[in-house]
Amino acid sequence: PALSLALLDQREEDAGCLSRVRITTERYARLVHLAVEPIEESVFSDNYFDLVPGDEKLIDIRSGRTIDQGNINIGHWSGRWL
């Protein structure tokens, strides 16, 4: 399935940065998961979830720095595994 990711917001916090992304899909996607490159310690509000067409998932990512959208990788069960 084609997954779409959009970086909605980023803000600096005392312990780093909080980023919010929106994920959508055109077809059922099983075990959708995210990773930030380069590999660093990031905490996701949710990871490894299923997503159905017409729904969207908002994910908060806490990390030590701001994140470019191009550095957020997204995969799923039947596609690229991160």
PDB file of N, CA, C and O in Angstrom, chain B, residues numbered from 101:
ATOM      1  N   PRO B 101       0.825  -1.204   0.000  1.00  0.00           N
ATOM      2  CA  PRO B 101       0.000   0.000   0.000  1.00  0.00           C
ATOM      3  C   PRO B 101       0.862   1.258   0.000  1.00  0.00           C
ATOM      4  O   PRO B 101       1.948   1.272   0.578  1.00  0.00           O
ATOM      5  N   ALA B 102       0.384   2.294  -0.637  1.00  0.00           N
ATOM      6  CA  ALA B 102       1.086   3.565  -0.655  1.00  0.00           C
ATOM      7  C   ALA B 102       0.775   4.333   0.624  1.00  0.00           C
ATOM      8  O   ALA B 102      -0.375   4.687   0.883  1.00  0.00           O
ATOM      9  N   LEU B 103       1.800   4.584   1.409  1.00  0.00           N
ATOM     10  CA  LEU B 103       1.653   5.359   2.634  1.00  0.00           C
ATOM     11  C   LEU B 103       2.092   6.782   2.365  1.00  0.00           C
ATOM     12  O   LEU B 103       3.015   7.019   1.586  1.00  0.00           O
ATOM     13  N   SER B 104       1.431   7.728   3.011  1.00  0.00           N
ATOM     14  CA  SER B 104       1.773   9.135   2.872  1.00  0.00           C
ATOM     15  C   SER B 104       2.082   9.693   4.253  1.00  0.00           C
ATOM     16  O   SER B 104       1.343   9.456   5.208  1.00  0.00           O
ATOM     17  N   LEU B 105       3.180  10.436   4.351  1.00  0.00           N
ATOM     18  CA  LEU B 105       3.594  11.032   5.609  1.00  0.00           C
ATOM     19  C   LEU B 105       3.753  12.532   5.413  1.00  0.00           C
ATOM     20  O   LEU B 105       4.369  12.972   4.442  1.00  0.00           O
ATOM     21  N   ALA B 106       3.196  13.324   6.336  1.00  0.00           N
ATOM     22  CA  ALA B 106       3.336  14.777   6.293  1.00  0.00           C
ATOM     23  C   ALA B 106       3.800  15.269   7.661  1.00  0.00           C
ATOM     24  O   ALA B 106       3.213  14.920   8.685  1.00  0.00           O
ATOM     25  N   LEU B 107       4.851  16.075   7.671  1.00  0.00           N
ATOM     26  CA  LEU B 107       5.322  16.713   8.892  1.00  0.00           C
ATOM     27  C   LEU B 107       4.441  17.931   9.146  1.00  0.00           C
ATOM     28  O   LEU B 107       4.455  18.882   8.364  1.00  0.00           O
ATOM     29  N   LEU B 108       3.675  17.906  10.231  1.00  0.00           N
ATOM     30  CA  LEU B 108       2.700  18.956  10.501  1.00  0.00           C
ATOM     31  C   LEU B 108       3.242  20.087  11.354  1.00  0.00           C
ATOM     32  O   LEU B 108       2.924  21.253  11.122  1.00  0.00           O
ATOM     33  N   ASP B 109       4.068  19.743  12.349  1.00  0.00           N
ATOM     34  CA  ASP B 109       4.486  20.746  13.322  1.00  0.00           C
ATOM     35  C   ASP B 109       5.763  20.286  14.013  1.00  0.00           C
ATOM     36  O   ASP B 109       5.997  19.089  14.181  1.00  0.00           O
ATOM     37  N   GLN B 110       6.582  21.252  14.410  1.00  0.00           N
ATOM     38  CA  GLN B 110       7.756  20.986  15.240  1.00  0.00           C
ATOM     39  C   GLN B 110       7.908  22.125  16.221  1.00  0.00           C
ATOM     40  O   GLN B 110       7.683  23.287  15.882  1.00  0.00           O
ATOM     41  N   ARG B 111       8.291  21.786  17.436  1.00  0.00           N
ATOM     42  CA  ARG B 111       8.564  22.844  18.403  1.00  0.00           C
ATOM     43  C   ARG B 111       9.678  22.400  19.345  1.00  0.00           C
ATOM     44  O   ARG B 111       9.783  21.234  19.724  1.00  0.00           O
ATOM     45  N   GLU B 112      10.489  23.363  19.698  1.00  0.00           N
ATOM     46  CA  GLU B 112      11.579  23.123  20.643  1.00  0.00           C
ATOM     47  C   GLU B 112      11.006  22.972  22.045  1.00  0.00           C
ATOM     48  O   GLU B 112      10.079  23.681  22.437  1.00  0.00           O
ATOM     49  N   GLU B 113      11.573  22.045  22.783  1.00  0.00           N
ATOM     50  CA  GLU B 113      11.209  21.844  24.182  1.00  0.00           C
ATOM     51  C   GLU B 113      12.491  21.782  24.992  1.00  0.00           C
ATOM     52  O   GLU B 113      13.582  21.750  24.424  1.00  0.00           O
ATOM     53  N   ASP B 114      12.371  21.764  26.314  1.00  0.00           N
ATOM     54  CA  ASP B 114      13.550  21.728  27.185  1.00  0.00           C
ATOM     55  C   ASP B 114      14.456  20.545  26.877  1.00  0.00           C
ATOM     56  O   ASP B 114      15.680  20.672  26.881  1.00  0.00           O
ATOM     57  N   ALA B 115      13.853  19.402  26.611  1.00  0.00           N
ATOM     58  CA  ALA B 115      14.643  18.183  26.420  1.00  0.00           C
ATOM     59  C   ALA B 115      14.883  17.866  24.949  1.00  0.00           C
ATOM     60  O   ALA B 115      15.310  16.756  24.630  1.00  0.00           O
ATOM     61  N   GLY B 116      14.619  18.810  24.038  1.00  0.00           N
ATOM     62  CA  GLY B 116      14.837  18.519  22.624  1.00  0.00           C
ATOM     63  C   GLY B 116      13.743  19.105  21.760  1.00  0.00           C
ATOM     64  O   GLY B 116      13.434  20.294  21.841  1.00  0.00           O
ATOM     65  N   CYS B 117      13.158  18.250  20.927  1.00  0.00           N
ATOM     66  CA  CYS B 117      12.168  18.719  19.960  1.00  0.00           C
ATOM     67  C   CYS B 117      10.978  17.753  19.918  1.00  0.00           C
ATOM     68  O   CYS B 117      11.140  16.539  20.041  1.00  0.00           O
ATOM     69  N   LEU B 118       9.794  18.314  19.744  1.00  0.00           N
ATOM     70  CA  LEU B 118       8.583  17.526  19.559  1.00  0.00           C
ATOM     71  C   LEU B 118       8.088  17.772  18.145  1.00  0.00           C
ATOM     72  O   LEU B 118       7.818  18.913  17.771  1.00  0.00           O
ATOM     73  N   SER B 119       7.967  16.713  17.357  1.00  0.00           N
ATOM     74  CA  SER B 119       7.487  16.795  15.979  1.00  0.00           C
ATOM     75  C   SER B 119       6.195  15.997  15.874  1.00  0.00           C
ATOM     76  O   SER B 119       6.053  14.948  16.502  1.00  0.00           O
ATOM     77  N   ARG B 120       5.257  16.496  15.079  1.00  0.00           N
ATOM     78  CA  ARG B 120       3.997  15.778  14.845  1.00  0.00           C
ATOM     79  C   ARG B 120       3.884  15.473  13.363  1.00  0.00           C
ATOM     80  O   ARG B 120       4.055  16.354  12.520  1.00  0.00           O
ATOM     81  N   VAL B 121       3.590  14.202  13.051  1.00  0.00           N
ATOM     82  CA  VAL B 121       3.404  13.783  11.661  1.00  0.00           C
ATOM     83  C   VAL B 121       2.021  13.161  11.492  1.00  0.00           C
ATOM     84  O   VAL B 121       1.418  12.659  12.441  1.00  0.00           O
ATOM     85  N   ARG B 122       1.540  13.213  10.245  1.00  0.00           N
ATOM     86  CA  ARG B 122       0.258  12.578   9.898  1.00  0.00           C
ATOM     87  C   ARG B 122       0.539  11.509   8.851  1.00  0.00           C
ATOM     88  O   ARG B 122       1.257  11.751   7.881  1.00  0.00           O
ATOM     89  N   ILE B 123      -0.035  10.321   9.057  1.00  0.00           N
ATOM     90  CA  ILE B 123       0.140   9.209   8.131  1.00  0.00           C
ATOM     91  C   ILE B 123      -1.228   8.815   7.595  1.00  0.00           C
ATOM     92  O   ILE B 123      -2.191   8.676   8.348  1.00  0.00           O
ATOM     93  N   THR B 124      -1.294   8.637   6.275  1.00  0.00           N
ATOM     94  CA  THR B 124      -2.518   8.170   5.621  1.00  0.00           C
ATOM     95  C   THR B 124      -2.148   7.067   4.631  1.00  0.00           C
ATOM     96  O   THR B 124      -0.980   6.895   4.284  1.00  0.00           O
ATOM     97  N   THR B 125      -3.158   6.327   4.184  1.00  0.00           N
ATOM     98  CA  THR B 125      -2.934   5.261   3.217  1.00  0.00           C
ATOM     99  C   THR B 125      -4.135   5.136   2.286  1.00  0.00           C
ATOM    100  O   THR B 125      -5.257   5.490   2.647  1.00  0.00           O
ATOM    101  N   GLU B 126      -3.882   4.633   1.093  1.00  0.00           N
ATOM    102  CA  GLU B 126      -4.950   4.386   0.126  1.00  0.00           C
ATOM    103  C   GLU B 126      -5.482   2.955   0.225  1.00  0.00           C
ATOM    104  O   GLU B 126      -6.585   2.661  -0.236  1.00  0.00           O
ATOM    105  N   ARG B 127      -4.686   2.070   0.831  1.00  0.00           N
ATOM    106  CA  ARG B 127      -5.073   0.666   1.019  1.00  0.00           C
ATOM    107  C   ARG B 127      -4.710   0.241   2.434  1.00  0.00           C
ATOM    108  O   ARG B 127      -3.914   0.901   3.102  1.00  0.00           O
ATOM    109  N   TYR B 128      -5.293  -0.858   2.889  1.00  0.00           N
ATOM    110  CA  TYR B 128      -4.991  -1.369   4.224  1.00  0.00           C
ATOM    111  C   TYR B 128      -3.486  -1.580   4.380  1.00  0.00           C
ATOM    112  O   TYR B 128      -2.840  -2.176   3.519  1.00  0.00           O
ATOM    113  N   ALA B 129      -2.942  -1.087   5.481  1.00  0.00           N
ATOM    114  CA  ALA B 129      -1.513  -1.240   5.769  1.00  0.00           C
ATOM    115  C   ALA B 129      -1.345  -1.862   7.148  1.00  0.00           C
ATOM    116  O   ALA B 129      -1.852  -1.340   8.140  1.00  0.00           O
ATOM    117  N   ARG B 130      -0.632  -2.975   7.200  1.00  0.00           N
ATOM    118  CA  ARG B 130      -0.416  -3.719   8.453  1.00  0.00           C
ATOM    119  C   ARG B 130       0.959  -3.391   9.010  1.00  0.00           C
ATOM    120  O   ARG B 130       1.941  -3.291   8.275  1.00  0.00           O
ATOM    121  N   LEU B 131       1.006  -3.226  10.329  1.00  0.00           N
ATOM    122  CA  LEU B 131       2.252  -2.978  11.060  1.00  0.00           C
ATOM    123  C   LEU B 131       3.049  -1.807  10.477  1.00  0.00           C
ATOM    124  O   LEU B 131       4.233  -1.932  10.165  1.00  0.00           O
ATOM    125  N   VAL B 132       2.372  -0.681  10.342  1.00  0.00           N
ATOM    126  CA  VAL B 132       3.043   0.542   9.903  1.00  0.00           C
ATOM    127  C   VAL B 132       4.033   0.950  10.988  1.00  0.00           C
ATOM    128  O   VAL B 132       3.703   0.949  12.173  1.00  0.00           O
ATOM    129  N   HIS B 133       5.254   1.299  10.571  1.00  0.00           N
ATOM    130  CA  HIS B 133       6.276   1.667  11.544  1.00  0.00           C
ATOM    131  C   HIS B 133       7.150   2.793  11.007  1.00  0.00           C
ATOM    132  O   HIS B 133       7.310   2.969   9.799  1.00  0.00           O
ATOM    133  N   LEU B 134       7.707   3.543  11.944  1.00  0.00           N
ATOM    134  CA  LEU B 134       8.521   4.707  11.633  1.00  0.00           C
ATOM    135  C   LEU B 134       9.922   4.555  12.202  1.00  0.00           C
ATOM    136  O   LEU B 134      10.138   3.841  13.182  1.00  0.00           O
ATOM    137  N   ALA B 135      10.866   5.234  11.573  1.00  0.00           N
ATOM    138  CA  ALA B 135      12.229   5.325  12.088  1.00  0.00           C
ATOM    139  C   ALA B 135      12.795   6.668  11.646  1.00  0.00           C
ATOM    140  O   ALA B 135      12.419   7.190  10.596  1.00  0.00           O
ATOM    141  N   VAL B 136      13.690   7.220  12.440  1.00  0.00           N
ATOM    142  CA  VAL B 136      14.330   8.490  12.123  1.00  0.00           C
ATOM    143  C   VAL B 136      15.779   8.228  11.746  1.00  0.00           C
ATOM    144  O   VAL B 136      16.481   7.493  12.441  1.00  0.00           O
ATOM    145  N   GLU B 137      16.227   8.823  10.651  1.00  0.00           N
ATOM    146  CA  GLU B 137      17.623   8.714  10.191  1.00  0.00           C
ATOM    147  C   GLU B 137      18.317  10.048  10.413  1.00  0.00           C
ATOM    148  O   GLU B 137      17.658  11.078  10.274  1.00  0.00           O
ATOM    149  N   PRO B 138      19.581  10.102  10.744  1.00  0.00           N
ATOM    150  CA  PRO B 138      20.364   8.936  11.123  1.00  0.00           C
ATOM    151  C   PRO B 138      19.811   8.346  12.422  1.00  0.00           C
ATOM    152  O   PRO B 138      19.126   9.015  13.195  1.00  0.00           O
ATOM    153  N   ILE B 139      20.128   7.092  12.626  1.00  0.00           N
ATOM    154  CA  ILE B 139      19.597   6.392  13.796  1.00  0.00           C
ATOM    155  C   ILE B 139      19.956   7.182  15.049  1.00  0.00           C
ATOM    156  O   ILE B 139      21.120   7.496  15.298  1.00  0.00           O
ATOM    157  N   GLU B 140      18.967   7.482  15.796  1.00  0.00           N
ATOM    158  CA  GLU B 140      19.153   8.190  17.057  1.00  0.00           C
ATOM    159  C   GLU B 140      18.028   7.800  17.992  1.00  0.00           C
ATOM    160  O   GLU B 140      17.069   7.136  17.598  1.00  0.00           O
ATOM    161  N   GLU B 141      18.159   8.219  19.221  1.00  0.00           N
ATOM    162  CA  GLU B 141      17.114   7.903  20.181  1.00  0.00           C
ATOM    163  C   GLU B 141      15.915   8.814  19.943  1.00  0.00           C
ATOM    164  O   GLU B 141      15.986  10.022  20.170  1.00  0.00           O
ATOM    165  N   SER B 142      14.845   8.241  19.497  1.00  0.00           N
ATOM    166  CA  SER B 142      13.586   8.953  19.281  1.00  0.00           C
ATOM    167  C   SER B 142      12.481   8.156  19.950  1.00  0.00           C
ATOM    168  O   SER B 142      12.512   6.925  19.968  1.00  0.00           O
ATOM    169  N   VAL B 143      11.515   8.859  20.493  1.00  0.00           N
ATOM    170  CA  VAL B 143      10.384   8.208  21.145  1.00  0.00           C
ATOM    171  C   VAL B 143       9.135   8.568  20.350  1.00  0.00           C
ATOM    172  O   VAL B 143       8.837   9.742  20.134  1.00  0.00           O
ATOM    173  N   PHE B 144       8.411   7.537  19.917  1.00  0.00           N
ATOM    174  CA  PHE B 144       7.201   7.708  19.122  1.00  0.00           C
ATOM    175  C   PHE B 144       5.981   7.503  20.009  1.00  0.00           C
ATOM    176  O   PHE B 144       5.970   6.611  20.858  1.00  0.00           O
ATOM    177  N   SER B 145       4.947   8.333  19.813  1.00  0.00           N
ATOM    178  CA  SER B 145       3.721   8.161  20.606  1.00  0.00           C
ATOM    179  C   SER B 145       3.020   6.858  20.255  1.00  0.00           C
ATOM    180  O   SER B 145       2.260   6.326  21.064  1.00  0.00           O
ATOM    181  N   ASP B 146       3.271   6.333  19.045  1.00  0.00           N
ATOM    182  CA  ASP B 146       2.751   5.042  18.617  1.00  0.00           C
ATOM    183  C   ASP B 146       3.649   4.545  17.500  1.00  0.00           C
ATOM    184  O   ASP B 146       4.212   5.349  16.757  1.00  0.00           O
ATOM    185  N   ASN B 147       3.790   3.266  17.372  1.00  0.00           N
ATOM    186  CA  ASN B 147       4.586   2.651  16.320  1.00  0.00           C
ATOM    187  C   ASN B 147       4.090   1.214  16.170  1.00  0.00           C
ATOM    188  O   ASN B 147       3.631   0.624  17.148  1.00  0.00           O
ATOM    189  N   TYR B 148       4.170   0.644  14.988  1.00  0.00           N
ATOM    190  CA  TYR B 148       3.681  -0.702  14.688  1.00  0.00           C
ATOM    191  C   TYR B 148       2.169  -0.786  14.902  1.00  0.00           C
ATOM    192  O   TYR B 148       1.690  -1.405  15.852  1.00  0.00           O
ATOM    193  N   PHE B 149       1.442  -0.154  14.003  1.00  0.00           N
ATOM    194  CA  PHE B 149      -0.017  -0.101  14.072  1.00  0.00           C
ATOM    195  C   PHE B 149      -0.584  -0.396  12.684  1.00  0.00           C
ATOM    196  O   PHE B 149       0.126  -0.310  11.682  1.00  0.00           O
ATOM    197  N   ASP B 150      -1.861  -0.743  12.638  1.00  0.00           N
ATOM    198  CA  ASP B 150      -2.548  -0.965  11.368  1.00  0.00           C
ATOM    199  C   ASP B 150      -3.295   0.311  10.986  1.00  0.00           C
ATOM    200  O   ASP B 150      -3.725   1.074  11.851  1.00  0.00           O
ATOM    201  N   LEU B 151      -3.443   0.534   9.674  1.00  0.00           N
ATOM    202  CA  LEU B 151      -4.111   1.733   9.190  1.00  0.00           C
ATOM    203  C   LEU B 151      -5.004   1.349   8.013  1.00  0.00           C
ATOM    204  O   LEU B 151      -4.577   0.640   7.102  1.00  0.00           O
ATOM    205  N   VAL B 152      -6.243   1.824   8.043  1.00  0.00           N
ATOM    206  CA  VAL B 152      -7.195   1.521   6.972  1.00  0.00           C
ATOM    207  C   VAL B 152      -7.418   2.771   6.120  1.00  0.00           C
ATOM    208  O   VAL B 152      -7.229   3.890   6.596  1.00  0.00           O
ATOM    209  N   PRO B 153      -7.822   2.582   4.857  1.00  0.00           N
ATOM    210  CA  PRO B 153      -8.069   3.730   3.982  1.00  0.00           C
ATOM    211  C   PRO B 153      -9.106   4.675   4.576  1.00  0.00           C
ATOM    212  O   PRO B 153     -10.086   4.237   5.179  1.00  0.00           O
ATOM    213  N   GLY B 154      -8.883   5.962   4.401  1.00  0.00           N
ATOM    214  CA  GLY B 154      -9.807   6.958   4.916  1.00  0.00           C
ATOM    215  C   GLY B 154      -9.486   7.425   6.318  1.00  0.00           C
ATOM    216  O   GLY B 154      -9.958   8.482   6.736  1.00  0.00           O
ATOM    217  N   ASP B 155      -8.688   6.658   7.063  1.00  0.00           N
ATOM    218  CA  ASP B 155      -8.261   7.063   8.402  1.00  0.00           C
ATOM    219  C   ASP B 155      -6.899   7.729   8.316  1.00  0.00           C
ATOM    220  O   ASP B 155      -6.161   7.548   7.347  1.00  0.00           O
ATOM    221  N   GLU B 156      -6.582   8.489   9.330  1.00  0.00           N
ATOM    222  CA  GLU B 156      -5.244   9.058   9.443  1.00  0.00           C
ATOM    223  C   GLU B 156      -4.747   8.801  10.854  1.00  0.00           C
ATOM    224  O   GLU B 156      -5.535   8.630  11.784  1.00  0.00           O
ATOM    225  N   LYS B 157      -3.449   8.775  10.999  1.00  0.00           N
ATOM    226  CA  LYS B 157      -2.824   8.542  12.298  1.00  0.00           C
ATOM    227  C   LYS B 157      -1.888   9.711  12.571  1.00  0.00           C
ATOM    228  O   LYS B 157      -1.025  10.022  11.750  1.00  0.00           O
ATOM    229  N   LEU B 158      -2.053  10.360  13.723  1.00  0.00           N
ATOM    230  CA  LEU B 158      -1.147  11.418  14.145  1.00  0.00           C
ATOM    231  C   LEU B 158      -0.152  10.834  15.130  1.00  0.00           C
ATOM    232  O   LEU B 158      -0.532  10.204  16.117  1.00  0.00           O
ATOM    233  N   ILE B 159       1.122  11.048  14.853  1.00  0.00           N
ATOM    234  CA  ILE B 159       2.196  10.511  15.686  1.00  0.00           C
ATOM    235  C   ILE B 159       3.064  11.659  16.167  1.00  0.00           C
ATOM    236  O   ILE B 159       3.466  12.511  15.374  1.00  0.00           O
ATOM    237  N   ASP B 160       3.357  11.687  17.463  1.00  0.00           N
ATOM    238  CA  ASP B 160       4.313  12.636  18.026  1.00  0.00           C
ATOM    239  C   ASP B 160       5.663  11.942  18.144  1.00  0.00           C
ATOM    240  O   ASP B 160       5.744  10.797  18.586  1.00  0.00           O
ATOM    241  N   ILE B 161       6.711  12.635  17.750  1.00  0.00           N
ATOM    242  CA  ILE B 161       8.074  12.109  17.833  1.00  0.00           C
ATOM    243  C   ILE B 161       8.889  13.045  18.712  1.00  0.00           C
ATOM    244  O   ILE B 161       9.012  14.233  18.414  1.00  0.00           O
ATOM    245  N   ARG B 162       9.435  12.522  19.776  1.00  0.00           N
ATOM    246  CA  ARG B 162      10.323  13.299  20.646  1.00  0.00           C
ATOM    247  C   ARG B 162      11.761  12.883  20.346  1.00  0.00           C
ATOM    248  O   ARG B 162      12.101  11.700  20.357  1.00  0.00           O
ATOM    249  N   SER B 163      12.590  13.884  20.078  1.00  0.00           N
ATOM    250  CA  SER B 163      13.992  13.596  19.771  1.00  0.00           C
ATOM    251  C   SER B 163      14.860  14.733  20.291  1.00  0.00           C
ATOM    252  O   SER B 163      14.356  15.753  20.761  1.00  0.00           O
ATOM    253  N   GLY B 164      16.147  14.543  20.199  1.00  0.00           N
ATOM    254  CA  GLY B 164      17.093  15.526  20.715  1.00  0.00           C
ATOM    255  C   GLY B 164      17.313  16.706  19.795  1.00  0.00           C
ATOM    256  O   GLY B 164      18.014  17.647  20.164  1.00  0.00           O
ATOM    257  N   ARG B 165      16.734  16.683  18.607  1.00  0.00           N
ATOM    258  CA  ARG B 165      16.941  17.767  17.633  1.00  0.00           C
ATOM    259  C   ARG B 165      15.739  17.854  16.705  1.00  0.00           C
ATOM    260  O   ARG B 165      14.867  16.986  16.729  1.00  0.00           O
ATOM    261  N   THR B 166      15.692  18.902  15.887  1.00  0.00           N
ATOM    262  CA  THR B 166      14.638  18.995  14.888  1.00  0.00           C
ATOM    263  C   THR B 166      14.871  17.925  13.817  1.00  0.00           C
ATOM    264  O   THR B 166      15.998  17.479  13.602  1.00  0.00           O
ATOM    265  N   ILE B 167      13.800  17.529  13.161  1.00  0.00           N
ATOM    266  CA  ILE B 167      13.853  16.449  12.181  1.00  0.00           C
ATOM    267  C   ILE B 167      13.331  16.967  10.845  1.00  0.00           C
ATOM    268  O   ILE B 167      12.277  17.600  10.790  1.00  0.00           O
ATOM    269  N   ASP B 168      14.057  16.702   9.785  1.00  0.00           N
ATOM    270  CA  ASP B 168      13.558  16.996   8.435  1.00  0.00           C
ATOM    271  C   ASP B 168      12.624  15.867   8.016  1.00  0.00           C
ATOM    272  O   ASP B 168      12.863  14.708   8.353  1.00  0.00           O
ATOM    273  N   GLN B 169      11.567  16.196   7.288  1.00  0.00           N
ATOM    274  CA  GLN B 169      10.625  15.169   6.844  1.00  0.00           C
ATOM    275  C   GLN B 169      11.327  14.064   6.067  1.00  0.00           C
ATOM    276  O   GLN B 169      10.957  12.896   6.180  1.00  0.00           O
ATOM    277  N   GLY B 170      12.332  14.421   5.283  1.00  0.00           N
ATOM    278  CA  GLY B 170      13.066  13.429   4.503  1.00  0.00           C
ATOM    279  C   GLY B 170      13.853  12.440   5.346  1.00  0.00           C
ATOM    280  O   GLY B 170      14.300  11.414   4.835  1.00  0.00           O
ATOM    281  N   ASN B 171      14.030  12.732   6.638  1.00  0.00           N
ATOM    282  CA  ASN B 171      14.755  11.834   7.534  1.00  0.00           C
ATOM    283  C   ASN B 171      13.839  10.907   8.321  1.00  0.00           C
ATOM    284  O   ASN B 171      14.296  10.146   9.174  1.00  0.00           O
ATOM    285  N   ILE B 172      12.541  10.975   8.029  1.00  0.00           N
ATOM    286  CA  ILE B 172      11.581  10.083   8.681  1.00  0.00           C
ATOM    287  C   ILE B 172      11.231   8.981   7.690  1.00  0.00           C
ATOM    288  O   ILE B 172      10.640   9.241   6.642  1.00  0.00           O
ATOM    289  N   ASN B 173      11.595   7.766   8.025  1.00  0.00           N
ATOM    290  CA  ASN B 173      11.302   6.617   7.170  1.00  0.00           C
ATOM    291  C   ASN B 173      10.032   5.937   7.655  1.00  0.00           C
ATOM    292  O   ASN B 173       9.762   5.868   8.854  1.00  0.00           O
ATOM    293  N   ILE B 174       9.259   5.436   6.699  1.00  0.00           N
ATOM    294  CA  ILE B 174       8.006   4.759   7.015  1.00  0.00           C
ATOM    295  C   ILE B 174       7.956   3.444   6.243  1.00  0.00           C
ATOM    296  O   ILE B 174       8.317   3.394   5.067  1.00  0.00           O
ATOM    297  N   GLY B 175       7.516   2.398   6.898  1.00  0.00           N
ATOM    298  CA  GLY B 175       7.407   1.092   6.264  1.00  0.00           C
ATOM    299  C   GLY B 175       6.174   0.365   6.773  1.00  0.00           C
ATOM    300  O   GLY B 175       5.458   0.863   7.641  1.00  0.00           O
ATOM    301  N   HIS B 176       5.935  -0.825   6.221  1.00  0.00           N
ATOM    302  CA  HIS B 176       4.796  -1.637   6.655  1.00  0.00           C
ATOM    303  C   HIS B 176       5.105  -3.105   6.360  1.00  0.00           C
ATOM    304  O   HIS B 176       6.117  -3.432   5.740  1.00  0.00           O
ATOM    305  N   TRP B 177       4.217  -3.970   6.814  1.00  0.00           N
ATOM    306  CA  TRP B 177       4.429  -5.420   6.779  1.00  0.00           C
ATOM    307  C   TRP B 177       4.796  -5.945   5.392  1.00  0.00           C
ATOM    308  O   TRP B 177       5.757  -6.701   5.254  1.00  0.00           O
ATOM    309  N   SER B 178       4.041  -5.551   4.364  1.00  0.00           N
ATOM    310  CA  SER B 178       4.282  -6.127   3.041  1.00  0.00           C
ATOM    311  C   SER B 178       5.181  -5.251   2.175  1.00  0.00           C
ATOM    312  O   SER B 178       5.333  -5.500   0.979  1.00  0.00           O
ATOM    313  N   GLY B 179       5.766  -4.241   2.773  1.00  0.00           N
ATOM    314  CA  GLY B 179       6.664  -3.359   2.020  1.00  0.00           C
ATOM    315  C   GLY B 179       8.047  -3.361   2.645  1.00  0.00           C
ATOM    316  O   GLY B 179       8.523  -4.379   3.147  1.00  0.00           O
ATOM    317  N   ARG B 180       8.668  -2.214   2.602  1.00  0.00           N
ATOM    318  CA  ARG B 180      10.014  -2.073   3.146  1.00  0.00           C
ATOM    319  C   ARG B 180       9.966  -2.196   4.670  1.00  0.00           C
ATOM    320  O   ARG B 180       9.162  -1.537   5.329  1.00  0.00           O
ATOM    321  N   TRP B 181      10.822  -3.032   5.213  1.00  0.00           N
ATOM    322  CA  TRP B 181      10.907  -3.227   6.660  1.00  0.00           C
ATOM    323  C   TRP B 181      12.118  -2.472   7.161  1.00  0.00           C
ATOM    324  O   TRP B 181      13.222  -2.667   6.652  1.00  0.00           O
ATOM    325  N   LEU B 182      11.933  -1.607   8.157  1.00  0.00           N
ATOM    326  CA  LEU B 182      13.009  -0.745   8.657  1.00  0.00           C
ATOM    327  C   LEU B 182      13.828  -1.420   9.718  1.00  0.00           C
ATOM    328  O   LEU B 182      14.772  -0.828  10.240  1.00  0.00           O
TER     329      LEU B 182
END
